[in-house]
Amino acid sequence: MRKNRYATWAEEYAARLMEPADAARLVRNGDRVVMPIGSITPAIAQAIWDRREDLENVHVLSTAPFFDPGWYAPGHTAFHGRVELFNTIVARSSVNEGRSDFVSIPFSRRFKPEDERGDLSNHADVALIGISPPDRFGFCSYGLSMWNKASFVERARVKIGEIFPGYPVTGGANRVHVGEFDALVEGAAPPPLPMRDRAAIDPAMAAYVREFIRDGDTVQIGTGSMTGQLVGAGALDGLEELGVHSEITVPGLNQLVYDGAITGSQKTLHKGKFVATALFAGTPEEIEFIHENPLFEVYDVSYTNDIQTIARHDNMVAINNALTVDLYGQIACE
């Protein structure tokens, strides 16, 4: 007889709950261990690093790595780093000095070789995922961001969840049942994300952007040193009934939701919802505002960034950084 996962989830949770050192023993020699972008799992990562004398040829896959227990530092050969798409100061020297690889794989094509051709060269054996405590049905939230966490959970041989008390809960498809994990460990409060000091931009730049946006438009604003400041500099001032469909969101948008300028009322897809794969929240007050707020919905990056999803929006306005422009008019933005 099929088990009722809603009735038995507490038993599943108890059976999977263990110390980080015990969860780390699920990693084998030759495994590829992935920490998806936005997944903060310091306790599990540290426990795996502590096994460095027992392990061989373990590949650590990460995007925008946030935490390094030691595997990006020189001096130990048990681990080999691989950074996909976005690097950070955490692994920059390791990549520059050749100890770690850097590979640019667009989110939209990350799993295509594996799913369509059976190519397992980039397959993740072990996925480390940060999650909220389970709700009364046994579901955990991925927090403020989803990115491709669910895609890795679906495909990895071993899934290890690190549970953070107080982790924000968001709507959309941003949840996973405790029964999907092979091991669960209890984490402390997650470490704060590093905040970069940004030089102020000229308000004239925001005013220029403002000319292209109308009431009721759905906006996407890319993160970056310039675009990340546009909202605060007034690029959306005075506008009403705006919608948001974005990859990652930027400072200032949450305040416009609070003020009633962003409502999503005119959106042709996910009407009345603020949609992204990663939500920016720079203060505890912003996190509290987003937590369990039904207006905010978080989806897998393969959905939010899919050109077919984007094309279903009328009056879509995309605002992104341009790093370089060549003589053919081609723009590099990553």
Tab-separated table of C-alpha atoms in Angstrom:
chain	number	residue	atom	x	y	z
A	1	MET	CA	0.000	0.000	0.000
A	2	ARG	CA	1.256	3.473	-0.881
A	3	LYS	CA	2.298	5.587	2.104
A	4	ASN	CA	0.505	8.827	2.885
A	5	ARG	CA	3.415	11.283	2.861
A	6	TYR	CA	1.363	13.857	4.764
A	7	ALA	CA	0.640	11.446	7.606
A	8	THR	CA	4.159	10.021	7.856
A	9	TRP	CA	6.363	13.018	7.151
A	10	ALA	CA	7.352	13.453	10.822
A	11	GLU	CA	8.615	9.865	10.845
A	12	GLU	CA	10.531	10.458	7.607
A	13	TYR	CA	12.013	13.624	9.067
A	14	ALA	CA	13.159	11.866	12.245
A	15	ALA	CA	14.650	8.980	10.269
A	16	ARG	CA	16.697	11.329	8.077
A	17	LEU	CA	17.859	13.747	10.777
A	18	MET	CA	21.521	13.208	11.679
A	19	GLU	CA	24.738	14.949	12.644
A	20	PRO	CA	26.696	16.664	9.838
A	21	ALA	CA	29.552	14.164	10.228
A	22	ASP	CA	27.154	11.282	9.585
A	23	ALA	CA	25.660	13.001	6.541
A	24	ALA	CA	29.163	13.632	5.176
A	25	ARG	CA	29.794	9.878	5.107
A	26	LEU	CA	27.318	9.634	2.226
A	27	VAL	CA	29.978	11.204	-0.019
A	28	ARG	CA	32.089	8.647	-1.911
A	29	ASN	CA	35.445	8.831	-3.651
A	30	GLY	CA	35.010	10.287	-7.132
A	31	ASP	CA	31.683	11.962	-6.362
A	32	ARG	CA	30.636	15.304	-7.766
A	33	VAL	CA	29.265	17.383	-4.897
A	34	VAL	CA	27.151	20.365	-5.948
A	35	MET	CA	26.215	23.495	-4.019
A	36	PRO	CA	23.688	25.243	-6.269
A	37	ILE	CA	23.668	29.011	-6.476
A	38	GLY	CA	21.937	30.493	-3.441
A	39	SER	CA	22.318	27.300	-1.392
A	40	ILE	CA	24.179	28.030	1.854
A	41	THR	CA	25.200	24.852	3.705
A	42	PRO	CA	28.219	25.609	5.929
A	43	ALA	CA	27.726	22.741	8.398
A	44	ILE	CA	27.513	20.040	5.730
A	45	ALA	CA	30.344	21.529	3.671
A	46	GLN	CA	32.604	21.713	6.722
A	47	ALA	CA	31.841	18.089	7.624
A	48	ILE	CA	32.737	16.925	4.106
A	49	TRP	CA	35.970	18.928	4.221
A	50	ASP	CA	36.791	17.332	7.566
A	51	ARG	CA	36.855	13.964	5.753
A	52	ARG	CA	39.617	15.143	3.399
A	53	GLU	CA	42.065	12.483	4.635
A	54	ASP	CA	39.554	9.744	3.759
A	55	LEU	CA	38.351	11.013	0.371
A	56	GLU	CA	39.907	11.081	-3.087
A	57	ASN	CA	39.042	12.831	-6.339
A	58	VAL	CA	35.918	14.608	-5.092
A	59	HIS	CA	34.761	17.348	-7.454
A	60	VAL	CA	33.046	20.362	-5.882
A	61	LEU	CA	30.624	22.076	-8.275
A	62	SER	CA	29.308	25.511	-7.359
A	63	THR	CA	27.831	28.635	-8.878
A	64	ALA	CA	28.631	31.943	-7.161
A	65	PRO	CA	30.379	30.077	-4.291
A	66	PHE	CA	29.644	31.637	-0.923
A	67	PHE	CA	31.431	29.426	1.598
A	68	ASP	CA	34.817	27.702	1.496
A	69	PRO	CA	35.768	25.282	4.279
A	70	GLY	CA	39.164	24.833	2.620
A	71	TRP	CA	38.764	23.073	-0.710
A	72	TYR	CA	39.518	26.187	-2.786
A	73	ALA	CA	42.765	26.818	-0.888
A	74	PRO	CA	46.066	25.285	-2.044
A	75	GLY	CA	47.633	22.362	-0.259
A	76	HIS	CA	45.176	19.484	-0.533
A	77	THR	CA	44.420	17.235	-3.495
A	78	ALA	CA	41.311	15.371	-2.300
A	79	PHE	CA	39.015	18.038	-3.767
A	80	HIS	CA	38.919	19.695	-7.163
A	81	GLY	CA	36.799	22.810	-7.652
A	82	ARG	CA	34.595	23.621	-10.602
A	83	VAL	CA	32.802	26.971	-10.768
A	84	GLU	CA	29.905	27.275	-13.183
A	85	LEU	CA	28.662	30.517	-14.735
A	86	PHE	CA	29.368	32.979	-11.869
A	87	ASN	CA	32.524	33.219	-9.775
A	88	THR	CA	33.084	35.169	-6.555
A	89	ILE	CA	36.009	36.270	-4.432
A	90	VAL	CA	35.679	32.948	-2.559
A	91	ALA	CA	37.061	30.931	-5.496
A	92	ARG	CA	38.589	33.578	-7.742
A	93	SER	CA	42.220	32.896	-6.843
A	94	SER	CA	41.643	29.133	-7.119
A	95	VAL	CA	40.355	29.577	-10.681
A	96	ASN	CA	43.031	32.097	-11.644
A	97	GLU	CA	45.796	29.823	-10.360
A	98	GLY	CA	44.418	26.734	-12.099
A	99	ARG	CA	43.348	24.751	-9.042
A	100	SER	CA	39.676	25.039	-10.020
A	101	ASP	CA	37.969	25.042	-13.398
A	102	PHE	CA	35.585	27.716	-14.619
A	103	VAL	CA	32.856	26.745	-17.066
A	104	SER	CA	30.160	28.972	-18.525
A	105	ILE	CA	26.960	26.931	-18.820
A	106	PRO	CA	23.732	28.902	-19.347
A	107	PHE	CA	20.975	27.898	-16.941
A	108	SER	CA	18.749	26.963	-19.872
A	109	ARG	CA	21.236	24.327	-21.081
A	110	ARG	CA	22.683	23.067	-17.776
A	111	PHE	CA	20.815	19.749	-17.822
A	112	LYS	CA	20.160	19.261	-21.563
A	113	PRO	CA	23.164	16.953	-22.251
A	114	GLU	CA	22.218	14.786	-19.276
A	115	ASP	CA	18.478	14.672	-19.953
A	116	GLU	CA	18.513	14.401	-23.744
A	117	ARG	CA	21.726	12.477	-24.501
A	118	GLY	CA	22.537	10.674	-21.271
A	119	ASP	CA	25.814	12.603	-20.939
A	120	LEU	CA	26.755	12.333	-17.254
A	121	SER	CA	30.014	14.314	-17.446
A	122	ASN	CA	28.381	17.144	-15.462
A	123	HIS	CA	26.083	14.966	-13.372
A	124	ALA	CA	25.807	15.838	-9.676
A	125	ASP	CA	26.116	12.840	-7.360
A	126	VAL	CA	25.511	14.723	-4.096
A	127	ALA	CA	23.450	17.919	-3.749
A	128	LEU	CA	23.808	20.176	-0.692
A	129	ILE	CA	20.670	22.272	-0.186
A	130	GLY	CA	19.729	24.911	2.408
A	131	ILE	CA	16.065	24.758	3.441
A	132	SER	CA	13.560	26.048	5.984
A	133	PRO	CA	12.090	23.869	8.748
A	134	PRO	CA	9.172	21.761	7.463
A	135	ASP	CA	5.622	23.042	7.635
A	136	ARG	CA	2.709	20.984	8.974
A	137	PHE	CA	2.595	19.013	5.716
A	138	GLY	CA	6.316	18.229	5.657
A	139	PHE	CA	7.276	20.781	3.010
A	140	CYS	CA	10.371	22.970	3.312
A	141	SER	CA	11.071	26.214	1.470
A	142	TYR	CA	14.243	26.903	-0.484
A	143	GLY	CA	14.174	30.383	1.054
A	144	LEU	CA	14.519	33.602	-0.904
A	145	SER	CA	15.928	31.899	-3.981
A	146	MET	CA	15.302	28.768	-5.995
A	147	TRP	CA	17.588	29.008	-9.033
A	148	ASN	CA	18.143	25.369	-10.106
A	149	LYS	CA	18.060	23.750	-6.650
A	150	ALA	CA	14.995	21.660	-7.468
A	151	SER	CA	16.604	20.437	-10.692
A	152	PHE	CA	19.612	19.160	-8.760
A	153	VAL	CA	17.399	17.569	-6.096
A	154	GLU	CA	15.529	15.754	-8.862
A	155	ARG	CA	18.703	14.325	-10.420
A	156	ALA	CA	21.294	13.804	-7.665
A	157	ARG	CA	21.924	10.354	-6.176
A	158	VAL	CA	22.169	11.779	-2.655
A	159	LYS	CA	20.352	14.877	-1.369
A	160	ILE	CA	21.446	16.454	1.912
A	161	GLY	CA	19.406	19.306	3.389
A	162	GLU	CA	20.678	21.800	5.949
A	163	ILE	CA	17.759	23.244	7.922
A	164	PHE	CA	17.907	26.824	9.141
A	165	PRO	CA	15.454	28.084	11.784
A	166	GLY	CA	13.919	31.337	10.639
A	167	TYR	CA	14.636	30.689	6.968
A	168	PRO	CA	12.036	32.698	5.014
A	169	VAL	CA	9.190	30.847	3.334
A	170	THR	CA	8.161	31.977	-0.137
A	171	GLY	CA	5.458	30.903	-2.549
A	172	GLY	CA	5.341	29.732	-6.141
A	173	ALA	CA	7.077	26.388	-6.759
A	174	ASN	CA	9.680	27.087	-4.090
A	175	ARG	CA	9.229	24.070	-1.818
A	176	VAL	CA	10.453	20.519	-1.353
A	177	HIS	CA	9.180	17.653	0.821
A	178	VAL	CA	11.405	16.203	3.543
A	179	GLY	CA	10.925	12.802	1.925
A	180	GLU	CA	13.028	13.934	-1.051
A	181	PHE	CA	16.172	14.053	1.099
A	182	ASP	CA	18.488	11.231	2.099
A	183	ALA	CA	19.863	13.156	5.074
A	184	LEU	CA	18.886	16.258	7.039
A	185	VAL	CA	21.076	18.236	9.407
A	186	GLU	CA	20.164	21.142	11.638
A	187	GLY	CA	22.070	24.316	10.938
A	188	ALA	CA	22.479	27.426	13.025
A	189	ALA	CA	21.352	30.815	11.766
A	190	PRO	CA	22.602	31.116	8.177
A	191	PRO	CA	25.565	33.467	7.790
A	192	PRO	CA	24.640	36.849	6.318
A	193	LEU	CA	25.221	37.365	2.643
A	194	PRO	CA	28.036	39.822	1.926
A	195	MET	CA	26.787	43.252	0.914
A	196	ARG	CA	28.840	45.308	-1.499
A	197	ASP	CA	29.228	49.042	-1.088
A	198	ARG	CA	28.126	50.680	-4.303
A	199	ALA	CA	29.024	54.149	-5.475
A	200	ALA	CA	25.966	56.317	-6.080
A	201	ILE	CA	24.891	56.736	-9.695
A	202	ASP	CA	23.890	59.986	-11.324
A	203	PRO	CA	20.097	60.480	-10.946
A	204	ALA	CA	20.087	61.591	-14.577
A	205	MET	CA	20.727	57.976	-15.586
A	206	ALA	CA	17.670	56.823	-13.646
A	207	ALA	CA	15.629	59.635	-15.171
A	208	TYR	CA	16.640	58.490	-18.658
A	209	VAL	CA	15.530	54.923	-17.917
A	210	ARG	CA	12.285	56.280	-16.471
A	211	GLU	CA	11.331	57.659	-19.901
A	212	PHE	CA	10.949	54.130	-21.294
A	213	ILE	CA	8.610	52.755	-18.610
A	214	ARG	CA	4.856	53.276	-18.392
A	215	ASP	CA	2.197	52.573	-15.805
A	216	GLY	CA	1.241	48.892	-15.861
A	217	ASP	CA	4.477	47.643	-17.445
A	218	THR	CA	6.151	44.456	-16.241
A	219	VAL	CA	9.817	45.077	-15.501
A	220	GLN	CA	12.937	42.957	-15.282
A	221	ILE	CA	16.026	44.594	-13.808
A	222	GLY	CA	19.330	42.741	-13.829
A	223	THR	CA	21.679	42.860	-10.881
A	224	GLY	CA	24.886	44.857	-11.155
A	225	SER	CA	26.760	47.880	-9.898
A	226	MET	CA	24.659	50.245	-12.023
A	227	THR	CA	21.297	48.569	-12.547
A	228	GLY	CA	21.155	47.579	-8.892
A	229	GLN	CA	20.874	51.248	-7.967
A	230	LEU	CA	18.383	52.426	-10.561
A	231	VAL	CA	15.275	51.924	-8.424
A	232	GLY	CA	16.784	53.761	-5.466
A	233	ALA	CA	17.815	56.583	-7.793
A	234	GLY	CA	14.231	57.056	-8.982
A	235	ALA	CA	13.909	55.018	-12.185
A	236	LEU	CA	10.417	53.843	-11.193
A	237	ASP	CA	9.290	56.899	-9.239
A	238	GLY	CA	5.710	58.005	-9.868
A	239	LEU	CA	4.712	54.859	-11.746
A	240	GLU	CA	1.690	52.758	-10.777
A	241	GLU	CA	0.381	49.197	-11.173
A	242	LEU	CA	3.806	47.863	-12.139
A	243	GLY	CA	4.575	44.156	-12.405
A	244	VAL	CA	7.813	42.232	-11.902
A	245	HIS	CA	9.085	39.148	-13.711
A	246	SER	CA	12.808	38.783	-13.191
A	247	GLU	CA	15.708	36.445	-12.550
A	248	ILE	CA	17.152	38.077	-9.437
A	249	THR	CA	15.602	41.242	-8.034
A	250	VAL	CA	17.332	44.450	-6.980
A	251	PRO	CA	17.244	46.869	-4.034
A	252	GLY	CA	14.242	49.174	-3.881
A	253	LEU	CA	11.625	46.888	-5.431
A	254	ASN	CA	10.360	45.526	-2.118
A	255	GLN	CA	9.661	49.059	-0.913
A	256	LEU	CA	7.614	49.730	-4.049
A	257	VAL	CA	5.548	46.627	-3.266
A	258	TYR	CA	5.035	47.934	0.261
A	259	ASP	CA	4.076	51.363	-1.085
A	260	GLY	CA	1.564	49.900	-3.546
A	261	ALA	CA	3.350	50.915	-6.749
A	262	ILE	CA	4.108	47.278	-7.681
A	263	THR	CA	0.878	45.268	-7.716
A	264	GLY	CA	1.112	43.014	-10.779
A	265	SER	CA	-2.487	43.897	-11.591
A	266	GLN	CA	-1.785	44.400	-15.309
A	267	LYS	CA	0.392	41.327	-15.855
A	268	THR	CA	-0.699	38.843	-18.518
A	269	LEU	CA	1.054	35.967	-16.715
A	270	HIS	CA	0.947	35.447	-12.942
A	271	LYS	CA	-1.402	38.388	-12.526
A	272	GLY	CA	-1.068	40.014	-9.125
A	273	LYS	CA	2.246	38.290	-8.382
A	274	PHE	CA	5.856	39.436	-8.010
A	275	VAL	CA	7.808	36.662	-9.780
A	276	ALA	CA	11.532	35.857	-9.698
A	277	THR	CA	13.917	32.984	-9.129
A	278	ALA	CA	15.831	34.946	-6.459
A	279	LEU	CA	14.509	37.724	-4.223
A	280	PHE	CA	16.748	40.462	-2.864
A	281	ALA	CA	16.229	41.321	0.794
A	282	GLY	CA	18.856	43.566	2.335
A	283	THR	CA	17.442	43.960	5.838
A	284	PRO	CA	15.641	41.797	8.425
A	285	GLU	CA	12.573	43.968	7.856
A	286	GLU	CA	12.555	43.126	4.147
A	287	ILE	CA	12.935	39.414	4.890
A	288	GLU	CA	10.012	39.610	7.307
A	289	PHE	CA	7.927	41.431	4.675
A	290	ILE	CA	8.598	38.705	2.087
A	291	HIS	CA	8.161	35.764	4.500
A	292	GLU	CA	4.853	34.005	3.702
A	293	ASN	CA	3.695	37.038	1.688
A	294	PRO	CA	1.457	35.543	-1.038
A	295	LEU	CA	2.347	38.316	-3.492
A	296	PHE	CA	5.908	36.973	-3.890
A	297	GLU	CA	6.366	33.811	-5.960
A	298	VAL	CA	9.667	32.045	-6.655
A	299	TYR	CA	10.206	29.582	-9.515
A	300	ASP	CA	13.012	27.532	-11.027
A	301	VAL	CA	15.357	29.583	-13.195
A	302	SER	CA	14.600	27.301	-16.151
A	303	TYR	CA	11.055	28.704	-16.006
A	304	THR	CA	11.654	32.370	-15.177
A	305	ASN	CA	14.415	32.725	-17.787
A	306	ASP	CA	12.712	30.672	-20.504
A	307	ILE	CA	12.150	32.841	-23.569
A	308	GLN	CA	8.670	31.327	-23.965
A	309	THR	CA	7.765	32.390	-20.422
A	310	ILE	CA	9.091	35.898	-20.976
A	311	ALA	CA	7.293	36.214	-24.325
A	312	ARG	CA	3.920	35.572	-22.667
A	313	HIS	CA	4.155	38.977	-20.961
A	314	ASP	CA	2.701	42.024	-22.658
A	315	ASN	CA	4.467	45.349	-22.093
A	316	MET	CA	7.672	43.758	-20.787
A	317	VAL	CA	10.592	46.102	-20.101
A	318	ALA	CA	14.083	44.632	-19.534
A	319	ILE	CA	16.829	46.760	-17.982
A	320	ASN	CA	20.315	45.246	-17.788
A	321	ASN	CA	23.986	46.144	-17.533
A	322	ALA	CA	26.120	46.429	-20.645
A	323	LEU	CA	29.804	45.812	-19.958
A	324	THR	CA	31.118	46.170	-23.506
A	325	VAL	CA	29.731	46.895	-26.971
A	326	ASP	CA	31.609	45.953	-30.158
A	327	LEU	CA	31.496	47.653	-33.550
A	328	TYR	CA	28.713	45.304	-34.686
A	329	GLY	CA	26.505	46.471	-31.826
A	330	GLN	CA	26.828	43.207	-29.901
A	331	ILE	CA	26.620	43.655	-26.129
A	332	ALA	CA	28.400	41.612	-23.480
A	333	CYS	CA	26.556	41.743	-20.176
A	334	GLU	CA	28.062	38.854	-18.147
